[in-house]
Amino acid sequence: MDPRIWSKLPPEILEYILSFLPLKTFLNLRSTCKSFWSLIFTPPFINKHSSSSSSSSSSSSPFSNFLFLSHPQFHHSHFTLYDCNHATNDSSSLHHSSPSSSWFTTLVSSGGLFCLSDPTSCSLLVCNLLAKTSRKIQYPSFNLHLEHLTFVTTPKGYTIFVLFSHSSSSPSSSSSNVFVYDSKVLSWTRFEGRFGVNLGDNIRQHQGVYFNGGLYFATPEPFSVVKFDLGNGKLERPIGVLPNQVTFLRLVGDGGEGKKMYLVGGVGSNGISRSIKLWEFCEENDYGNYWNEVESLPDLMCRKFVSVCYHNYEHVYCFWHEGMICICCYTWPEILYYLVSRKTWHWLPRCPSLPLKCSCGFKWFSFVPNLYAAV
């Protein structure tokens, strides 16, 4: 660390060296001086090292990609991070620029951005934790009750889908309306209809999936997959013939690309899953749309998963993370994931630092740091 050497380094060499720092170290370094703070916003650094500027996989990015775990017993900005590049766990605090961050709930992540809701001020907050930027978005009306929030990044920005009912109505009210926020125009569009009845209660717990220019949702029994057209606000159902004897269904997209869509579901009888399968959605001009079976979860893994969720499949949720289809349960701190490129199933074990007394309420998120993700 001889200053006589470091002071003579060309800026581009210094940028290259700093790109190898772990994300947590890099974030701490930014606050040490103005030069380091401004370094990440220079065109050479963004062009060389932004994860979004590369068309290849995230392995080309200097920043690790993370799976992070939240729990009601954690502090509002404290999460357990799993570094997927280095296969290590870390207990860290993540902060954004909102002064009232403790009031924000309903955390959703997509494409390096996070979306949080604040019922006290009837607003949403979209933030980029790496760039320390955020945007506060007011509800389209103050007399509405937020029933469901889907937040997805698209190739041109991000879309927020919210299902509202009037605050005086019950959550199952047929007067629910859909509002869609488009980051390209920074405004809401309202669509009226009986969406609460048509989409069902299931979507209030699980996000929609962006695919082929629309948002797709899996509905509860009788199971179906419906498409919400972002252009005209109409529902199309059903989408493809579903497999027989399914006990639960979850949709997974390909991380905002909108090119592939998968279906994770249990197969069995009388509400008991005997196997868990993965299907991919296929579009055919001659034979129509259909779900093609890709893989089945090995028997021993299946037995473990159905035992930890106690056959209460409402606790099961899925998401995409850097080529992985992650299957999680609110009652269990481990992740079951399918590696698409290798067609193999794996368990991500429990974090050693996690308190043993933590029970229900585990929630995993995908965090792929992206300097270029605009709020």
Short mmCIF file of C-alpha atoms in Angstrom, two decimals:
data_model
loop_
_atom_site.label_atom_id
_atom_site.label_comp_id
_atom_site.label_asym_id
_atom_site.label_seq_id
_atom_site.Cartn_x
_atom_site.Cartn_y
_atom_site.Cartn_z
CA MET A 1 0.00 0.00 0.00
CA ASP A 2 2.92 2.30 -0.72
CA PRO A 3 1.42 5.73 -1.62
CA ARG A 4 4.26 6.30 -4.08
CA ILE A 5 2.93 3.40 -6.12
CA TRP A 6 -0.84 3.89 -5.71
CA SER A 7 -0.72 7.62 -6.41
CA LYS A 8 0.77 6.97 -9.84
CA LEU A 9 -1.78 4.41 -10.96
CA PRO A 10 -3.83 5.45 -14.02
CA PRO A 11 -7.55 5.91 -13.20
CA GLU A 12 -8.59 3.00 -15.42
CA ILE A 13 -6.27 0.63 -13.52
CA LEU A 14 -7.66 1.82 -10.18
CA GLU A 15 -11.20 1.28 -11.48
CA TYR A 16 -10.31 -2.25 -12.52
CA ILE A 17 -8.80 -3.08 -9.13
CA LEU A 18 -11.78 -1.69 -7.22
CA SER A 19 -14.18 -3.79 -9.32
CA PHE A 20 -12.91 -6.93 -7.56
CA LEU A 21 -13.95 -5.75 -4.10
CA PRO A 22 -16.85 -7.58 -2.40
CA LEU A 23 -20.10 -5.64 -2.54
CA LYS A 24 -20.19 -4.84 1.19
CA THR A 25 -16.60 -3.51 1.14
CA PHE A 26 -17.32 -1.50 -1.98
CA LEU A 27 -20.37 0.13 -0.43
CA ASN A 28 -18.37 1.09 2.66
CA LEU A 29 -15.57 2.48 0.50
CA ARG A 30 -17.87 4.89 -1.30
CA SER A 31 -18.39 7.01 1.80
CA THR A 32 -14.68 7.56 2.48
CA CYS A 33 -14.09 10.31 -0.07
CA LYS A 34 -15.71 12.14 -2.96
CA SER A 35 -13.46 10.53 -5.56
CA PHE A 36 -14.58 7.03 -4.63
CA TRP A 37 -18.21 8.16 -4.48
CA SER A 38 -18.05 9.64 -7.98
CA LEU A 39 -15.99 6.75 -9.37
CA ILE A 40 -18.94 4.39 -9.83
CA PHE A 41 -20.87 6.98 -11.83
CA THR A 42 -18.15 7.58 -14.41
CA PRO A 43 -18.92 6.25 -17.91
CA PRO A 44 -15.85 3.94 -18.03
CA PHE A 45 -16.79 2.25 -14.75
CA ILE A 46 -20.45 1.83 -15.74
CA ASN A 47 -19.61 0.58 -19.23
CA LYS A 48 -17.08 -1.94 -17.97
CA HIS A 49 -18.65 -3.12 -14.76
CA SER A 50 -22.42 -2.57 -14.73
CA SER A 51 -24.23 -5.88 -14.64
CA SER A 52 -26.87 -4.54 -17.02
CA SER A 53 -24.38 -3.39 -19.64
CA SER A 54 -23.23 -6.93 -20.26
CA SER A 55 -25.27 -9.31 -22.36
CA SER A 56 -23.66 -12.31 -20.74
CA SER A 57 -24.51 -13.91 -17.41
CA SER A 58 -23.94 -12.29 -14.04
CA SER A 59 -20.60 -14.07 -13.70
CA SER A 60 -19.10 -11.29 -15.81
CA SER A 61 -20.09 -8.67 -13.24
CA PRO A 62 -17.65 -7.71 -10.49
CA PHE A 63 -20.50 -7.59 -7.99
CA SER A 64 -21.73 -10.79 -6.44
CA ASN A 65 -25.37 -11.71 -6.73
CA PHE A 66 -27.18 -12.46 -3.51
CA LEU A 67 -30.06 -14.32 -2.01
CA PHE A 68 -31.15 -12.57 1.14
CA LEU A 69 -33.44 -13.62 3.90
CA SER A 70 -35.79 -11.47 5.93
CA HIS A 71 -37.81 -12.41 8.99
CA PRO A 72 -40.22 -10.51 11.26
CA GLN A 73 -37.73 -10.86 14.14
CA PHE A 74 -35.00 -9.10 12.14
CA HIS A 75 -34.50 -5.35 12.28
CA HIS A 76 -36.29 -3.64 9.37
CA SER A 77 -33.02 -3.06 7.45
CA HIS A 78 -31.16 -6.17 8.58
CA PHE A 79 -30.92 -9.20 6.34
CA THR A 80 -28.97 -12.44 6.07
CA LEU A 81 -27.17 -12.39 2.73
CA TYR A 82 -25.98 -15.43 0.82
CA ASP A 83 -23.25 -14.61 -1.71
CA CYS A 84 -23.95 -16.93 -4.64
CA ASN A 85 -20.59 -16.26 -6.34
CA HIS A 86 -18.54 -17.18 -3.28
CA ALA A 87 -21.03 -19.52 -1.56
CA THR A 88 -20.77 -17.66 1.76
CA ASN A 89 -23.27 -16.28 4.26
CA ASP A 90 -23.10 -12.78 5.66
CA SER A 91 -25.21 -10.83 8.11
CA SER A 92 -25.54 -7.28 6.82
CA SER A 93 -27.62 -4.15 6.95
CA LEU A 94 -29.02 -2.65 3.78
CA HIS A 95 -30.20 0.95 3.77
CA HIS A 96 -32.00 3.19 1.36
CA SER A 97 -32.47 6.93 1.37
CA SER A 98 -35.96 7.07 2.87
CA PRO A 99 -35.96 8.77 6.29
CA SER A 100 -39.00 6.77 7.38
CA SER A 101 -37.79 3.35 6.19
CA SER A 102 -39.06 1.59 9.30
CA TRP A 103 -42.66 2.13 8.15
CA PHE A 104 -42.24 0.46 4.80
CA THR A 105 -43.49 -3.10 4.38
CA THR A 106 -44.30 -5.58 1.59
CA LEU A 107 -40.80 -5.87 0.25
CA VAL A 108 -40.55 -7.05 -3.38
CA SER A 109 -37.43 -7.27 -5.53
CA SER A 110 -36.80 -7.47 -9.26
CA GLY A 111 -33.86 -6.63 -11.52
CA GLY A 112 -31.72 -5.02 -8.82
CA LEU A 113 -34.58 -2.82 -7.59
CA PHE A 114 -36.79 -3.09 -4.52
CA CYS A 115 -40.39 -1.98 -4.13
CA LEU A 116 -41.85 -1.31 -0.69
CA SER A 117 -45.27 -0.12 0.39
CA ASP A 118 -46.07 2.35 3.15
CA PRO A 119 -49.73 2.18 4.20
CA THR A 120 -49.28 5.11 6.58
CA SER A 121 -48.56 7.56 3.75
CA CYS A 122 -50.38 5.65 0.97
CA SER A 123 -47.24 5.40 -1.10
CA LEU A 124 -44.73 3.01 -2.64
CA LEU A 125 -40.95 3.34 -2.65
CA VAL A 126 -38.81 1.99 -5.48
CA CYS A 127 -35.12 2.03 -4.62
CA ASN A 128 -31.73 0.98 -5.97
CA LEU A 129 -29.64 0.13 -2.90
CA LEU A 130 -26.37 0.08 -4.80
CA ALA A 131 -26.78 3.50 -6.43
CA LYS A 132 -28.60 4.86 -3.33
CA THR A 133 -31.42 6.25 -5.44
CA SER A 134 -35.15 6.00 -4.80
CA ARG A 135 -38.50 7.20 -6.07
CA LYS A 136 -41.62 7.70 -3.96
CA ILE A 137 -44.82 6.85 -5.78
CA GLN A 138 -48.16 7.89 -4.31
CA TYR A 139 -51.11 5.54 -4.48
CA PRO A 140 -53.46 6.57 -7.29
CA SER A 141 -56.11 7.32 -4.64
CA PHE A 142 -55.99 7.76 -0.87
CA ASN A 143 -59.26 5.95 -0.14
CA LEU A 144 -58.05 2.61 -1.51
CA HIS A 145 -56.87 -0.50 0.31
CA LEU A 146 -53.86 -2.29 -1.20
CA GLU A 147 -54.68 -5.99 -1.60
CA HIS A 148 -51.90 -7.19 -3.89
CA LEU A 149 -48.62 -5.88 -5.29
CA THR A 150 -46.67 -7.30 -8.24
CA PHE A 151 -43.41 -5.57 -9.13
CA VAL A 152 -41.53 -6.69 -12.25
CA THR A 153 -38.67 -5.22 -14.23
CA THR A 154 -38.99 -5.32 -18.01
CA PRO A 155 -36.46 -4.64 -20.78
CA LYS A 156 -37.63 -1.00 -20.85
CA GLY A 157 -38.04 -0.26 -17.13
CA TYR A 158 -40.40 -1.61 -14.51
CA THR A 159 -44.11 -2.18 -14.03
CA ILE A 160 -46.12 -2.13 -10.81
CA PHE A 161 -49.41 -4.02 -10.77
CA VAL A 162 -51.62 -3.32 -7.76
CA LEU A 163 -55.06 -4.64 -6.88
CA PHE A 164 -57.04 -2.16 -4.82
CA SER A 165 -60.42 -2.21 -3.16
CA HIS A 166 -62.22 0.68 -1.49
CA SER A 167 -61.16 0.95 2.14
CA SER A 168 -64.72 0.46 3.31
CA SER A 169 -65.05 -2.83 1.45
CA SER A 170 -63.89 -6.29 2.45
CA PRO A 171 -60.73 -7.74 0.85
CA SER A 172 -62.90 -10.02 -1.25
CA SER A 173 -64.97 -7.17 -2.60
CA SER A 174 -66.01 -7.53 -6.22
CA SER A 175 -65.38 -3.80 -6.74
CA SER A 176 -61.60 -4.30 -6.77
CA ASN A 177 -59.78 -2.31 -9.43
CA VAL A 178 -56.38 -2.75 -11.00
CA PHE A 179 -53.89 0.05 -11.38
CA VAL A 180 -50.70 -0.34 -13.40
CA TYR A 181 -47.73 1.99 -12.98
CA ASP A 182 -45.36 2.32 -15.95
CA SER A 183 -41.89 3.68 -15.18
CA LYS A 184 -41.50 4.90 -18.78
CA VAL A 185 -44.28 7.48 -18.38
CA LEU A 186 -44.23 7.76 -14.55
CA SER A 187 -47.99 7.47 -14.26
CA TRP A 188 -50.81 5.10 -13.27
CA THR A 189 -53.40 3.54 -15.57
CA ARG A 190 -56.69 2.36 -14.09
CA PHE A 191 -58.56 -0.73 -15.27
CA GLU A 192 -62.02 -1.45 -13.89
CA GLY A 193 -63.52 -4.89 -13.47
CA ARG A 194 -64.17 -7.80 -11.12
CA PHE A 195 -60.48 -8.61 -10.82
CA GLY A 196 -60.70 -9.67 -7.19
CA VAL A 197 -63.20 -12.37 -8.13
CA ASN A 198 -61.57 -13.44 -11.40
CA LEU A 199 -57.98 -13.61 -10.16
CA GLY A 200 -58.83 -15.19 -6.80
CA ASP A 201 -57.27 -14.91 -3.37
CA ASN A 202 -54.06 -16.68 -4.40
CA ILE A 203 -52.54 -13.67 -6.12
CA ARG A 204 -52.63 -11.70 -2.89
CA GLN A 205 -49.81 -13.92 -1.66
CA HIS A 206 -47.81 -14.54 -4.84
CA GLN A 207 -46.45 -12.20 -7.50
CA GLY A 208 -47.35 -12.28 -11.14
CA VAL A 209 -44.82 -13.17 -13.83
CA TYR A 210 -43.82 -10.98 -16.77
CA PHE A 211 -43.86 -12.98 -20.01
CA ASN A 212 -44.36 -12.09 -23.65
CA GLY A 213 -45.53 -8.57 -22.88
CA GLY A 214 -48.11 -9.49 -20.24
CA LEU A 215 -48.48 -10.43 -16.60
CA TYR A 216 -49.43 -14.01 -15.77
CA PHE A 217 -51.00 -15.30 -12.56
CA ALA A 218 -51.74 -18.77 -11.20
CA THR A 219 -55.18 -18.89 -9.60
CA PRO A 220 -56.37 -21.22 -6.81
CA GLU A 221 -58.76 -24.11 -7.36
CA PRO A 222 -60.06 -24.65 -9.90
CA PHE A 223 -56.44 -24.15 -10.98
CA SER A 224 -55.73 -22.03 -14.03
CA VAL A 225 -53.14 -19.63 -15.42
CA VAL A 226 -54.49 -16.26 -16.56
CA LYS A 227 -52.89 -13.45 -18.50
CA PHE A 228 -53.41 -9.78 -17.74
CA ASP A 229 -52.88 -7.76 -20.90
CA LEU A 230 -50.92 -4.64 -19.96
CA GLY A 231 -52.23 -2.85 -23.03
CA ASN A 232 -55.99 -3.20 -22.70
CA GLY A 233 -56.29 -4.37 -19.08
CA LYS A 234 -58.25 -7.52 -19.97
CA LEU A 235 -57.87 -11.02 -18.57
CA GLU A 236 -57.34 -13.99 -20.84
CA ARG A 237 -58.02 -17.46 -19.41
CA PRO A 238 -57.08 -20.22 -19.40
CA ILE A 239 -53.52 -20.17 -20.76
CA GLY A 240 -52.57 -23.69 -21.87
CA VAL A 241 -53.95 -27.01 -20.65
CA LEU A 242 -52.72 -27.65 -17.11
CA PRO A 243 -51.34 -31.02 -15.91
CA ASN A 244 -53.71 -33.43 -14.21
CA GLN A 245 -54.04 -33.99 -10.44
CA VAL A 246 -52.16 -30.85 -9.38
CA THR A 247 -52.31 -29.89 -5.71
CA PHE A 248 -50.71 -26.44 -5.99
CA LEU A 249 -49.22 -24.23 -8.72
CA ARG A 250 -46.63 -21.45 -8.76
CA LEU A 251 -45.40 -19.43 -11.76
CA VAL A 252 -41.77 -18.42 -12.28
CA GLY A 253 -40.41 -16.08 -14.96
CA ASP A 254 -36.87 -15.71 -16.27
CA GLY A 255 -35.94 -12.64 -14.30
CA GLY A 256 -37.52 -9.86 -16.35
CA GLU A 257 -36.42 -11.07 -19.78
CA GLY A 258 -39.96 -12.19 -20.54
CA LYS A 259 -38.82 -15.04 -22.81
CA LYS A 260 -39.49 -18.12 -20.68
CA MET A 261 -42.11 -19.04 -18.12
CA TYR A 262 -42.14 -22.06 -15.83
CA LEU A 263 -44.73 -23.74 -13.67
CA VAL A 264 -43.86 -25.42 -10.37
CA GLY A 265 -46.52 -27.66 -8.92
CA GLY A 266 -47.37 -30.62 -6.77
CA VAL A 267 -49.02 -33.70 -8.22
CA GLY A 268 -51.13 -36.01 -6.06
CA SER A 269 -54.64 -36.51 -4.76
CA ASN A 270 -56.86 -35.28 -1.95
CA GLY A 271 -54.66 -32.20 -1.50
CA ILE A 272 -51.54 -34.28 -0.78
CA SER A 273 -48.54 -33.96 -3.12
CA ARG A 274 -46.84 -37.22 -4.04
CA SER A 275 -44.37 -35.52 -6.36
CA ILE A 276 -43.26 -32.02 -7.35
CA LYS A 277 -42.73 -31.27 -11.02
CA LEU A 278 -41.46 -28.45 -13.21
CA TRP A 279 -43.08 -27.51 -16.53
CA GLU A 280 -42.12 -24.96 -19.20
CA PHE A 281 -44.69 -22.99 -21.16
CA CYS A 282 -44.57 -23.65 -24.91
CA GLU A 283 -46.33 -21.70 -27.62
CA GLU A 284 -47.34 -23.64 -30.72
CA ASN A 285 -49.15 -22.22 -33.74
CA ASP A 286 -50.70 -25.51 -34.88
CA TYR A 287 -51.44 -27.32 -31.62
CA GLY A 288 -52.03 -24.42 -29.28
CA ASN A 289 -50.23 -23.58 -26.07
CA TYR A 290 -49.21 -26.30 -23.63
CA TRP A 291 -47.07 -27.00 -20.56
CA ASN A 292 -44.14 -29.30 -21.27
CA GLU A 293 -42.84 -31.31 -18.32
CA VAL A 294 -39.15 -30.56 -17.72
CA GLU A 295 -38.14 -32.32 -14.51
CA SER A 296 -39.43 -34.07 -11.42
CA LEU A 297 -38.00 -33.44 -7.97
CA PRO A 298 -36.10 -36.53 -6.71
CA ASP A 299 -38.14 -38.57 -4.24
CA LEU A 300 -35.99 -37.92 -1.13
CA MET A 301 -35.96 -34.15 -1.77
CA CYS A 302 -39.69 -34.21 -2.36
CA ARG A 303 -40.35 -35.98 0.94
CA LYS A 304 -38.30 -33.41 2.81
CA PHE A 305 -39.99 -30.43 1.16
CA VAL A 306 -43.58 -31.59 1.69
CA SER A 307 -42.72 -32.41 5.30
CA VAL A 308 -41.33 -28.94 6.09
CA CYS A 309 -44.36 -27.21 4.60
CA TYR A 310 -46.75 -29.62 6.37
CA HIS A 311 -48.77 -29.94 3.14
CA ASN A 312 -49.88 -26.34 3.64
CA TYR A 313 -49.01 -25.17 0.16
CA GLU A 314 -50.14 -21.61 0.78
CA HIS A 315 -46.74 -21.21 2.46
CA VAL A 316 -44.89 -22.12 -0.74
CA TYR A 317 -43.52 -19.38 -3.02
CA CYS A 318 -41.11 -19.36 -5.96
CA PHE A 319 -38.85 -16.88 -7.72
CA TRP A 320 -36.10 -16.71 -10.33
CA HIS A 321 -32.51 -15.92 -9.43
CA GLU A 322 -29.69 -15.92 -12.00
CA GLY A 323 -30.58 -19.15 -13.77
CA MET A 324 -32.04 -20.77 -10.65
CA ILE A 325 -35.69 -21.55 -9.96
CA CYS A 326 -35.97 -21.15 -6.20
CA ILE A 327 -38.75 -22.92 -4.27
CA CYS A 328 -39.19 -21.72 -0.70
CA CYS A 329 -41.52 -22.06 2.27
CA TYR A 330 -42.39 -19.40 4.86
CA THR A 331 -41.94 -22.02 7.61
CA TRP A 332 -38.44 -23.16 6.58
CA PRO A 333 -35.14 -21.21 6.28
CA GLU A 334 -33.66 -23.31 3.45
CA ILE A 335 -34.03 -22.94 -0.31
CA LEU A 336 -34.75 -25.75 -2.73
CA TYR A 337 -33.55 -24.70 -6.16
CA TYR A 338 -33.34 -26.06 -9.70
CA LEU A 339 -30.28 -25.07 -11.74
CA VAL A 340 -31.66 -24.67 -15.25
CA SER A 341 -28.35 -24.91 -17.14
CA ARG A 342 -27.35 -28.19 -15.46
CA LYS A 343 -30.87 -29.58 -14.93
CA THR A 344 -30.06 -30.48 -11.32
CA TRP A 345 -31.81 -29.97 -7.96
CA HIS A 346 -30.04 -28.69 -4.86
CA TRP A 347 -30.67 -27.49 -1.29
CA LEU A 348 -29.24 -24.21 -0.05
CA PRO A 349 -28.70 -25.01 3.66
CA ARG A 350 -29.73 -22.99 6.66
CA CYS A 351 -27.55 -19.99 7.50
CA PRO A 352 -25.38 -20.83 10.55
CA SER A 353 -25.94 -17.39 12.11
CA LEU A 354 -29.73 -17.67 11.97
CA PRO A 355 -31.31 -17.83 15.45
CA LEU A 356 -32.59 -21.29 16.25
CA LYS A 357 -35.86 -19.97 17.67
CA CYS A 358 -36.99 -18.33 14.41
CA SER A 359 -40.07 -20.11 13.13
CA CYS A 360 -42.65 -19.01 10.55
CA GLY A 361 -42.04 -15.87 8.50
CA PHE A 362 -38.94 -16.66 6.46
CA LYS A 363 -38.88 -14.72 3.19
CA TRP A 364 -36.13 -15.02 0.59
CA PHE A 365 -35.47 -12.46 -2.15
CA SER A 366 -33.27 -12.19 -5.20
CA PHE A 367 -30.77 -9.32 -5.12
CA VAL A 368 -28.65 -8.74 -8.23
CA PRO A 369 -26.87 -5.39 -7.74
CA ASN A 370 -27.26 -3.19 -10.79
CA LEU A 371 -25.90 0.35 -10.98
CA TYR A 372 -27.79 1.01 -14.16
CA ALA A 373 -31.25 0.12 -12.86
CA ALA A 374 -33.10 3.44 -12.91
CA VAL A 375 -35.85 4.19 -10.41
#
